[in-house]
């Protein structure tokens, strides 16, 4: 479920708020959550978002203000909502607030590309949405998605024993380091427990935001409440199911193609892309046909997103991804890339590559030299080029699905740009003749000698 942290540049129209979409904080992680807050727990660094009113529309009630900086608008709404929750947390207990609640808020507010809220927003706008109630609902739903992502990443880092996230210590590591001197025998266990509870708190806050939307149904477009509820329910379960398939495959050493595709579909295609797009269509009151087309586009782009993440984990500089290189190999994750590499090595009788893969996957102590040998073995099978080809074709399919429906031109262009950002692919590539169904096309060819 880990997402890469590639940069994104967006040019705002004149008069729009500045682009604050990337605020990762210092790479050494020295800026703790307490330093973010004023005496009364307010996020003073977000005071520049005074241009956004409480409904998120901005001065003059123009949704084009949000168009100019979607990430900033979502963060502004999120900062206000979290300030209220932090105040309640401090009223409960200052230690809880300092160690957990402030860390959750800091994680949600600092860093990340806001991919999911941006997909939701441009889906809404592409379907003609822009009324005050729609804008408010979209920004609050986007804030909920960011908190859900916080839950997912904090738990993911714990399950993977990841040392860093976004160039800073992972939450479980940060808490363990905080108590390394005062509780040296229990610091690690405390950090792990804190990460479980922090993820739970982020999920609770996310559910609070969606519940508030549903309770205040009068602020939603007609008929949208049921759709929001159904999509939110599906999103949470799919996220957990995808993560479980991931760790189950990791534990059992199952690295075949079909489980890899299924996990990728659940944990990235649905959770990261398709469901945010669907939320946008629901809030815009789009037709069933438009919703289906955008969901299909999201499924394709989401699968490409996960395949790109698999490649980045092994081959991209950690300074770009914000996480150590080769984590999937060391953890023995059943990624599509590694499944393809092993299948092709077996089909070609490449015993050297098979031996490297079989002796390296799932070894946390793997050295950098050994990881380089894995990269060489995977490259020798042709798996990276094959996966890049799949990414291009999936991205092309996503663009064709977008073209199947009548969308607002500028927001549709923003969606295409977002798809290129998450997949790293540019432009449409024709599908192979025969038009295999999406999952079948992913599984069918790598194990045989055909596609090079």
Short mmCIF file of C-alpha atoms in Angstrom, two decimals:
data_model
loop_
_atom_site.label_atom_id
_atom_site.label_comp_id
_atom_site.label_asym_id
_atom_site.label_seq_id
_atom_site.Cartn_x
_atom_site.Cartn_y
_atom_site.Cartn_z
CA UNK A 1 0.00 0.00 0.00
CA UNK A 2 3.00 2.22 0.03
CA UNK A 3 2.88 5.02 -2.47
CA UNK A 4 5.83 6.70 -4.09
CA UNK A 5 6.54 10.35 -3.40
CA UNK A 6 7.29 11.72 -6.87
CA UNK A 7 7.00 15.44 -7.29
CA UNK A 8 4.00 17.10 -8.92
CA UNK A 9 3.94 20.56 -10.44
CA UNK A 10 0.70 22.37 -10.94
CA UNK A 11 0.33 25.90 -12.26
CA UNK A 12 -2.43 27.79 -10.53
CA UNK A 13 -4.44 30.47 -12.30
CA UNK A 14 -3.88 34.13 -11.32
CA UNK A 15 -5.29 34.96 -7.93
CA UNK A 16 -5.49 31.34 -6.75
CA UNK A 17 -3.81 30.24 -3.48
CA UNK A 18 -0.20 29.10 -3.76
CA UNK A 19 0.48 25.43 -4.41
CA UNK A 20 1.25 23.81 -1.05
CA UNK A 21 0.83 20.28 -2.34
CA UNK A 22 4.28 19.25 -1.13
CA UNK A 23 5.29 20.03 2.41
CA UNK A 24 7.26 17.00 3.48
CA UNK A 25 9.11 18.66 6.30
CA UNK A 26 12.84 18.29 6.88
CA UNK A 27 14.27 14.92 5.88
CA UNK A 28 15.90 14.39 9.26
CA UNK A 29 12.51 14.25 10.95
CA UNK A 30 13.53 16.76 13.63
CA UNK A 31 10.29 18.73 13.41
CA UNK A 32 8.10 16.87 15.86
CA UNK A 33 4.34 17.25 16.09
CA UNK A 34 4.53 19.51 19.11
CA UNK A 35 6.57 22.02 17.15
CA UNK A 36 3.78 22.28 14.60
CA UNK A 37 1.26 23.72 17.02
CA UNK A 38 0.77 26.97 18.81
CA UNK A 39 -0.05 27.27 22.49
CA UNK A 40 -3.66 26.33 21.88
CA UNK A 41 -2.96 23.52 19.47
CA UNK A 42 -3.81 25.41 16.31
CA UNK A 43 -1.85 24.69 13.14
CA UNK A 44 -0.45 28.19 12.75
CA UNK A 45 1.45 27.31 9.55
CA UNK A 46 -1.92 26.89 7.80
CA UNK A 47 -3.10 30.40 8.60
CA UNK A 48 -2.31 31.36 5.00
CA UNK A 49 -5.41 29.41 4.00
CA UNK A 50 -7.62 32.20 5.28
CA UNK A 51 -8.80 32.50 1.67
CA UNK A 52 -10.81 29.33 2.23
CA UNK A 53 -14.10 29.76 4.03
CA UNK A 54 -15.52 27.02 6.24
CA UNK A 55 -17.26 25.39 3.28
CA UNK A 56 -13.97 25.29 1.35
CA UNK A 57 -15.20 27.43 -1.54
CA UNK A 58 -12.97 30.40 -0.96
CA UNK A 59 -13.82 34.05 -1.11
CA UNK A 60 -16.70 34.76 -3.41
CA UNK A 61 -17.93 31.16 -3.35
CA UNK A 62 -16.04 30.22 -6.51
CA UNK A 63 -15.01 26.54 -6.81
CA UNK A 64 -12.33 27.62 -9.28
CA UNK A 65 -10.33 28.75 -6.26
CA UNK A 66 -10.16 25.09 -5.25
CA UNK A 67 -9.35 24.16 -8.85
CA UNK A 68 -6.18 26.22 -8.52
CA UNK A 69 -4.88 24.22 -5.54
CA UNK A 70 -6.89 21.14 -4.69
CA UNK A 71 -4.26 19.75 -2.34
CA UNK A 72 -4.08 23.03 -0.45
CA UNK A 73 -7.85 23.26 -0.10
CA UNK A 74 -8.05 19.70 1.26
CA UNK A 75 -5.21 20.37 3.67
CA UNK A 76 -6.87 23.58 4.88
CA UNK A 77 -10.13 21.75 5.60
CA UNK A 78 -8.21 18.88 7.19
CA UNK A 79 -6.21 21.27 9.40
CA UNK A 80 -9.38 22.88 10.76
CA UNK A 81 -11.06 19.54 11.40
CA UNK A 82 -7.97 18.11 13.10
CA UNK A 83 -7.53 21.20 15.28
CA UNK A 84 -10.91 20.47 16.86
CA UNK A 85 -10.01 16.81 17.42
CA UNK A 86 -6.65 17.68 18.91
CA UNK A 87 -8.34 20.04 21.34
CA UNK A 88 -10.60 17.18 22.46
CA UNK A 89 -7.60 14.87 22.70
CA UNK A 90 -5.73 17.30 24.94
CA UNK A 91 -8.80 17.62 27.13
CA UNK A 92 -8.78 13.84 27.54
CA UNK A 93 -5.09 13.51 28.33
CA UNK A 94 -2.05 15.56 27.36
CA UNK A 95 0.24 12.50 27.09
CA UNK A 96 -2.15 10.75 24.70
CA UNK A 97 -2.44 13.93 22.67
CA UNK A 98 1.32 14.42 22.46
CA UNK A 99 2.33 10.85 21.70
CA UNK A 100 -0.54 9.77 19.45
CA UNK A 101 -3.08 12.37 18.40
CA UNK A 102 -0.52 14.99 17.40
CA UNK A 103 1.50 12.41 15.48
CA UNK A 104 -1.57 11.29 13.54
CA UNK A 105 -2.42 14.90 12.68
CA UNK A 106 1.19 15.63 11.71
CA UNK A 107 1.31 12.57 9.45
CA UNK A 108 -1.96 13.47 7.73
CA UNK A 109 -1.05 17.10 7.19
CA UNK A 110 2.62 16.94 6.22
CA UNK A 111 3.72 15.26 3.03
CA UNK A 112 2.08 13.05 0.46
CA UNK A 113 0.69 13.98 -2.93
CA UNK A 114 -3.03 14.06 -2.00
CA UNK A 115 -3.64 11.77 -4.97
CA UNK A 116 -6.97 10.40 -3.72
CA UNK A 117 -8.62 13.76 -2.90
CA UNK A 118 -7.37 15.18 -6.19
CA UNK A 119 -8.89 12.26 -8.10
CA UNK A 120 -12.16 12.75 -6.22
CA UNK A 121 -12.20 16.47 -6.93
CA UNK A 122 -11.47 16.29 -10.64
CA UNK A 123 -13.96 13.46 -11.05
CA UNK A 124 -16.60 15.69 -9.46
CA UNK A 125 -15.64 18.61 -11.67
CA UNK A 126 -15.41 16.49 -14.83
CA UNK A 127 -18.98 15.37 -14.19
CA UNK A 128 -20.17 18.98 -13.90
CA UNK A 129 -20.12 19.33 -10.11
CA UNK A 130 -19.40 22.67 -8.48
CA UNK A 131 -22.35 23.67 -6.32
CA UNK A 132 -21.57 24.76 -2.77
CA UNK A 133 -22.88 21.55 -1.20
CA UNK A 134 -20.90 19.43 -3.64
CA UNK A 135 -17.69 21.32 -3.01
CA UNK A 136 -18.03 21.12 0.76
CA UNK A 137 -18.81 17.39 0.60
CA UNK A 138 -15.92 16.70 -1.78
CA UNK A 139 -13.36 18.48 0.40
CA UNK A 140 -14.58 16.75 3.55
CA UNK A 141 -14.62 13.37 1.80
CA UNK A 142 -11.12 14.13 0.51
CA UNK A 143 -9.98 14.86 4.06
CA UNK A 144 -11.47 11.52 5.14
CA UNK A 145 -9.52 9.75 2.39
CA UNK A 146 -6.31 11.34 3.64
CA UNK A 147 -6.98 10.05 7.15
CA UNK A 148 -7.79 6.60 5.78
CA UNK A 149 -4.47 6.70 3.94
CA UNK A 150 -2.75 7.71 7.18
CA UNK A 151 -4.21 4.63 8.85
CA UNK A 152 -3.08 2.42 5.98
CA UNK A 153 0.47 3.74 5.86
CA UNK A 154 1.08 3.73 9.62
CA UNK A 155 -0.11 0.11 9.84
CA UNK A 156 1.75 -0.82 6.66
CA UNK A 157 5.03 0.56 8.02
CA UNK A 158 4.55 -1.42 11.21
CA UNK A 159 3.76 -4.69 9.40
CA UNK A 160 6.75 -4.20 7.10
CA UNK A 161 9.07 -3.03 9.92
CA UNK A 162 9.84 -0.05 7.67
CA UNK A 163 12.30 2.42 9.25
CA UNK A 164 11.21 5.53 7.36
CA UNK A 165 8.27 7.13 5.62
CA UNK A 166 8.50 10.24 3.46
CA UNK A 167 12.11 10.69 4.49
CA UNK A 168 11.27 10.73 8.21
CA UNK A 169 11.18 8.01 10.87
CA UNK A 170 8.12 5.79 10.60
CA UNK A 171 5.68 6.36 13.46
CA UNK A 172 6.52 3.16 15.31
CA UNK A 173 10.21 4.03 15.08
CA UNK A 174 9.66 7.61 16.23
CA UNK A 175 7.81 6.49 19.38
CA UNK A 176 10.41 3.80 20.11
CA UNK A 177 13.22 6.35 19.79
CA UNK A 178 11.34 8.76 22.05
CA UNK A 179 11.30 6.17 24.85
CA UNK A 180 14.66 4.53 24.13
CA UNK A 181 16.25 6.06 27.25
CA UNK A 182 13.35 6.06 29.70
CA UNK A 183 12.06 2.56 28.83
CA UNK A 184 14.86 0.78 26.93
CA UNK A 185 13.47 -2.74 27.40
CA UNK A 186 9.95 -1.82 26.31
CA UNK A 187 10.53 0.98 23.80
CA UNK A 188 10.23 -1.17 20.69
CA UNK A 189 7.06 -2.86 21.87
CA UNK A 190 5.61 0.51 22.88
CA UNK A 191 6.35 1.89 19.42
CA UNK A 192 4.57 -1.03 17.78
CA UNK A 193 1.53 -0.67 20.03
CA UNK A 194 1.46 3.07 19.44
CA UNK A 195 1.41 2.51 15.67
CA UNK A 196 -1.56 0.15 15.96
CA UNK A 197 -3.46 2.67 18.04
CA UNK A 198 -2.43 5.62 15.88
CA UNK A 199 -3.73 3.87 12.78
CA UNK A 200 -6.96 3.07 14.60
CA UNK A 201 -7.31 6.71 15.63
CA UNK A 202 -6.82 7.89 12.04
CA UNK A 203 -9.48 5.44 10.87
CA UNK A 204 -11.86 6.62 13.61
CA UNK A 205 -11.37 10.23 12.59
CA UNK A 206 -11.93 9.33 8.93
CA UNK A 207 -15.18 7.58 9.82
CA UNK A 208 -16.20 10.60 11.88
CA UNK A 209 -15.89 12.86 8.84
CA UNK A 210 -17.93 10.57 6.63
CA UNK A 211 -20.54 10.06 9.36
CA UNK A 212 -20.87 13.82 9.73
CA UNK A 213 -21.51 14.08 5.99
CA UNK A 214 -24.19 11.40 6.15
CA UNK A 215 -25.85 12.82 9.26
CA UNK A 216 -25.96 16.25 7.65
CA UNK A 217 -27.57 14.72 4.56
CA UNK A 218 -29.23 18.00 3.69
CA UNK A 219 -25.82 19.34 2.70
CA UNK A 220 -25.29 16.52 0.19
CA UNK A 221 -26.67 16.54 -3.34
CA UNK A 222 -30.01 14.68 -3.62
CA UNK A 223 -29.53 10.91 -3.45
CA UNK A 224 -25.81 11.12 -2.75
CA UNK A 225 -25.87 9.92 0.86
CA UNK A 226 -26.53 6.28 0.03
CA UNK A 227 -23.85 6.29 -2.67
CA UNK A 228 -21.25 7.84 -0.33
CA UNK A 229 -22.06 5.27 2.34
CA UNK A 230 -21.78 2.34 -0.08
CA UNK A 231 -18.50 3.51 -1.61
CA UNK A 232 -16.97 4.22 1.81
CA UNK A 233 -17.93 0.77 3.08
CA UNK A 234 -16.43 -0.87 0.01
CA UNK A 235 -13.24 1.21 0.22
CA UNK A 236 -12.46 0.27 3.81
CA UNK A 237 -13.00 -3.46 3.31
CA UNK A 238 -11.07 -3.56 0.04
CA UNK A 239 -8.16 -1.77 1.67
CA UNK A 240 -7.97 -4.32 4.47
CA UNK A 241 -8.48 -7.28 2.13
CA UNK A 242 -5.70 -6.12 -0.18
CA UNK A 243 -3.30 -5.59 2.68
CA UNK A 244 -4.08 -9.04 4.12
CA UNK A 245 -3.46 -10.74 0.78
CA UNK A 246 -0.17 -8.87 0.66
CA UNK A 247 1.06 -9.98 4.09
CA UNK A 248 -0.37 -13.50 3.69
CA UNK A 249 1.54 -13.98 0.46
CA UNK A 250 4.62 -12.56 2.13
CA UNK A 251 4.34 -15.00 5.03
CA UNK A 252 3.60 -18.09 2.96
CA UNK A 253 6.06 -17.36 0.17
CA UNK A 254 3.37 -17.61 -2.54
CA UNK A 255 4.71 -15.57 -5.46
CA UNK A 256 2.54 -16.61 -8.39
CA UNK A 257 0.87 -14.23 -10.80
CA UNK A 258 -2.83 -14.55 -9.97
CA UNK A 259 -2.54 -13.67 -6.23
CA UNK A 260 -0.20 -10.81 -7.10
CA UNK A 261 -2.74 -9.33 -9.51
CA UNK A 262 -5.57 -9.77 -7.03
CA UNK A 263 -3.68 -8.02 -4.23
CA UNK A 264 -2.67 -5.20 -6.57
CA UNK A 265 -6.27 -4.76 -7.69
CA UNK A 266 -7.60 -4.49 -4.14
CA UNK A 267 -4.90 -2.48 -2.46
CA UNK A 268 -4.18 0.03 -5.23
CA UNK A 269 -6.52 -0.14 -8.22
CA UNK A 270 -9.69 0.03 -6.14
CA UNK A 271 -8.59 1.78 -2.97
CA UNK A 272 -6.23 4.35 -4.46
CA UNK A 273 -7.87 5.29 -7.76
CA UNK A 274 -11.23 3.74 -8.64
CA UNK A 275 -13.09 4.45 -5.38
CA UNK A 276 -11.99 8.11 -5.13
CA UNK A 277 -13.17 8.62 -8.71
CA UNK A 278 -16.45 6.93 -7.87
CA UNK A 279 -16.96 9.19 -4.86
CA UNK A 280 -16.60 12.16 -7.18
CA UNK A 281 -19.24 10.82 -9.56
CA UNK A 282 -21.61 10.13 -6.67
CA UNK A 283 -21.26 13.66 -5.29
CA UNK A 284 -21.74 15.12 -8.79
CA UNK A 285 -24.90 13.08 -9.39
CA UNK A 286 -23.40 11.53 -12.53
CA UNK A 287 -25.25 8.97 -14.63
CA UNK A 288 -24.66 5.26 -14.22
CA UNK A 289 -22.89 5.11 -17.57
CA UNK A 290 -20.49 7.91 -16.67
CA UNK A 291 -19.78 6.30 -13.30
CA UNK A 292 -19.01 2.96 -14.95
CA UNK A 293 -16.63 4.56 -17.42
CA UNK A 294 -14.73 6.46 -14.74
CA UNK A 295 -14.55 3.36 -12.54
CA UNK A 296 -13.12 1.34 -15.43
CA UNK A 297 -10.60 4.08 -16.10
CA UNK A 298 -9.67 4.11 -12.43
CA UNK A 299 -9.27 0.33 -12.31
CA UNK A 300 -6.78 0.44 -15.20
CA UNK A 301 -4.87 3.45 -13.90
CA UNK A 302 -4.82 1.96 -10.39
CA UNK A 303 -3.30 -1.31 -11.55
CA UNK A 304 -0.70 0.64 -13.51
CA UNK A 305 -0.05 2.68 -10.35
CA UNK A 306 0.76 -0.47 -8.36
CA UNK A 307 2.95 -1.91 -11.09
CA UNK A 308 4.87 1.38 -11.20
CA UNK A 309 5.26 1.24 -7.42
CA UNK A 310 6.70 -2.28 -7.71
CA UNK A 311 9.29 -1.02 -10.21
CA UNK A 312 10.11 2.06 -8.14
CA UNK A 313 10.65 0.02 -5.00
CA UNK A 314 13.47 -1.94 -6.62
CA UNK A 315 14.94 0.46 -9.19
CA UNK A 316 14.23 4.08 -8.12
CA UNK A 317 16.43 6.23 -5.88
CA UNK A 318 15.14 6.30 -2.26
CA UNK A 319 15.49 10.09 -2.35
CA UNK A 320 12.61 10.06 -4.85
CA UNK A 321 10.42 7.39 -3.26
CA UNK A 322 10.94 8.47 0.37
CA UNK A 323 11.51 4.86 1.49
CA UNK A 324 14.46 2.45 1.44
CA UNK A 325 15.11 0.70 -1.85
CA UNK A 326 14.39 -3.01 -2.15
CA UNK A 327 11.88 -3.19 0.68
CA UNK A 328 9.63 -5.54 -1.28
CA UNK A 329 12.51 -7.96 -1.83
CA UNK A 330 13.67 -7.90 1.78
CA UNK A 331 10.11 -8.40 3.01
CA UNK A 332 9.35 -11.12 0.47
CA UNK A 333 6.31 -9.27 -0.84
CA UNK A 334 4.40 -11.12 -3.59
CA UNK A 335 4.59 -8.28 -6.10
CA UNK A 336 3.67 -8.68 -9.74
CA UNK A 337 7.19 -7.70 -10.83
CA UNK A 338 8.84 -10.42 -8.73
CA UNK A 339 6.21 -12.98 -9.73
CA UNK A 340 6.83 -12.21 -13.41
CA UNK A 341 10.61 -12.41 -12.94
CA UNK A 342 10.38 -15.80 -11.28
CA UNK A 343 7.89 -17.18 -13.83
CA UNK A 344 10.04 -16.07 -16.75
CA UNK A 345 13.23 -17.41 -15.18
CA UNK A 346 11.55 -20.78 -14.70
CA UNK A 347 10.13 -20.82 -18.25
CA UNK A 348 13.52 -19.94 -19.75
CA UNK A 349 15.48 -22.34 -17.56
CA UNK A 350 17.48 -19.47 -16.08
CA UNK A 351 18.76 -21.29 -13.00
CA UNK A 352 21.07 -18.45 -11.99
CA UNK A 353 18.22 -15.94 -11.76
CA UNK A 354 16.00 -18.48 -9.97
CA UNK A 355 18.71 -19.18 -7.41
CA UNK A 356 19.23 -15.47 -6.73
CA UNK A 357 15.51 -14.86 -6.32
CA UNK A 358 14.85 -17.93 -4.17
CA UNK A 359 17.74 -17.18 -1.80
CA UNK A 360 17.11 -13.43 -1.54
CA UNK A 361 13.37 -12.86 -1.23
CA UNK A 362 12.18 -12.45 2.34
CA UNK A 363 15.63 -11.76 3.84
CA UNK A 364 15.53 -8.60 5.98
CA UNK A 365 19.33 -8.67 6.34
CA UNK A 366 19.96 -8.59 2.59
CA UNK A 367 23.05 -6.49 1.82
CA UNK A 368 23.21 -3.79 -0.83
CA UNK A 369 25.49 -5.98 -2.94
CA UNK A 370 22.99 -8.84 -2.72
CA UNK A 371 20.19 -6.45 -3.64
CA UNK A 372 22.17 -5.40 -6.70
CA UNK A 373 22.36 -9.07 -7.70
CA UNK A 374 18.57 -9.27 -7.39
CA UNK A 375 18.21 -6.24 -9.65
CA UNK A 376 20.51 -7.86 -12.20
CA UNK A 377 18.61 -11.14 -12.04
CA UNK A 378 15.22 -9.47 -12.42
CA UNK A 379 16.51 -7.39 -15.33
CA UNK A 380 17.96 -10.48 -17.01
CA UNK A 381 14.52 -12.09 -17.13
CA UNK A 382 13.10 -9.12 -19.05
CA UNK A 383 10.47 -8.61 -16.33
CA UNK A 384 11.00 -4.83 -15.93
CA UNK A 385 10.43 -4.16 -19.63
CA UNK A 386 7.38 -6.41 -19.67
CA UNK A 387 5.91 -4.63 -16.64
CA UNK A 388 6.61 -1.24 -18.22
CA UNK A 389 4.72 -2.42 -21.29
CA UNK A 390 1.78 -3.46 -19.11
CA UNK A 391 1.82 -0.02 -17.46
CA UNK A 392 1.67 1.70 -20.83
CA UNK A 393 -1.20 -0.47 -22.06
CA UNK A 394 -3.18 -0.10 -18.83
CA UNK A 395 -2.65 3.66 -19.00
CA UNK A 396 -3.88 3.65 -22.59
CA UNK A 397 -6.97 1.72 -21.57
CA UNK A 398 -7.63 4.24 -18.78
CA UNK A 399 -7.51 7.12 -21.27
CA UNK A 400 -9.83 5.34 -23.67
CA UNK A 401 -12.38 4.79 -20.91
CA UNK A 402 -12.25 8.51 -20.10
CA UNK A 403 -12.84 9.28 -23.77
CA UNK A 404 -15.94 7.07 -23.80
CA UNK A 405 -18.05 9.64 -21.94
CA UNK A 406 -18.84 13.32 -22.27
CA UNK A 407 -16.85 15.11 -19.54
CA UNK A 408 -16.08 18.75 -18.88
CA UNK A 409 -12.96 19.45 -20.97
CA UNK A 410 -10.60 21.09 -18.48
CA UNK A 411 -11.32 18.73 -15.56
CA UNK A 412 -11.02 15.76 -17.94
CA UNK A 413 -7.58 17.06 -18.92
CA UNK A 414 -6.68 17.27 -15.23
CA UNK A 415 -7.70 13.63 -14.80
CA UNK A 416 -5.49 12.63 -17.70
CA UNK A 417 -2.60 14.52 -16.10
CA UNK A 418 -3.26 12.79 -12.79
CA UNK A 419 -3.28 9.40 -14.47
CA UNK A 420 0.08 10.19 -16.04
CA UNK A 421 1.39 11.23 -12.62
CA UNK A 422 0.37 8.07 -10.81
CA UNK A 423 1.36 5.67 -13.58
CA UNK A 424 4.43 7.39 -14.97
CA UNK A 425 3.04 6.69 -18.47
CA UNK A 426 2.28 9.29 -21.11
CA UNK A 427 -0.18 8.80 -23.93
CA UNK A 428 -2.23 5.83 -25.02
CA UNK A 429 -0.67 2.61 -26.30
CA UNK A 430 -2.87 0.25 -28.34
CA UNK A 431 -4.07 -2.89 -26.63
CA UNK A 432 -2.79 -6.24 -27.91
CA UNK A 433 -5.00 -7.86 -30.53
CA UNK A 434 -7.66 -10.06 -29.02
CA UNK A 435 -8.65 -7.76 -26.17
CA UNK A 436 -8.10 -10.09 -23.21
CA UNK A 437 -9.93 -9.03 -20.05
CA UNK A 438 -7.74 -6.85 -17.85
CA UNK A 439 -6.73 -9.34 -15.15
CA UNK A 440 -6.39 -12.17 -17.66
CA UNK A 441 -4.09 -10.07 -19.83
CA UNK A 442 -1.87 -9.42 -16.82
CA UNK A 443 -1.65 -13.08 -15.85
CA UNK A 444 -1.53 -14.78 -19.23
CA UNK A 445 1.66 -13.83 -21.01
CA UNK A 446 4.61 -13.51 -18.58
CA UNK A 447 4.92 -17.19 -17.70
CA UNK A 448 5.41 -18.23 -21.31
CA UNK A 449 8.02 -17.30 -23.81
CA UNK A 450 5.87 -15.04 -25.93
CA UNK A 451 5.91 -11.39 -24.84
CA UNK A 452 9.42 -9.94 -24.64
#
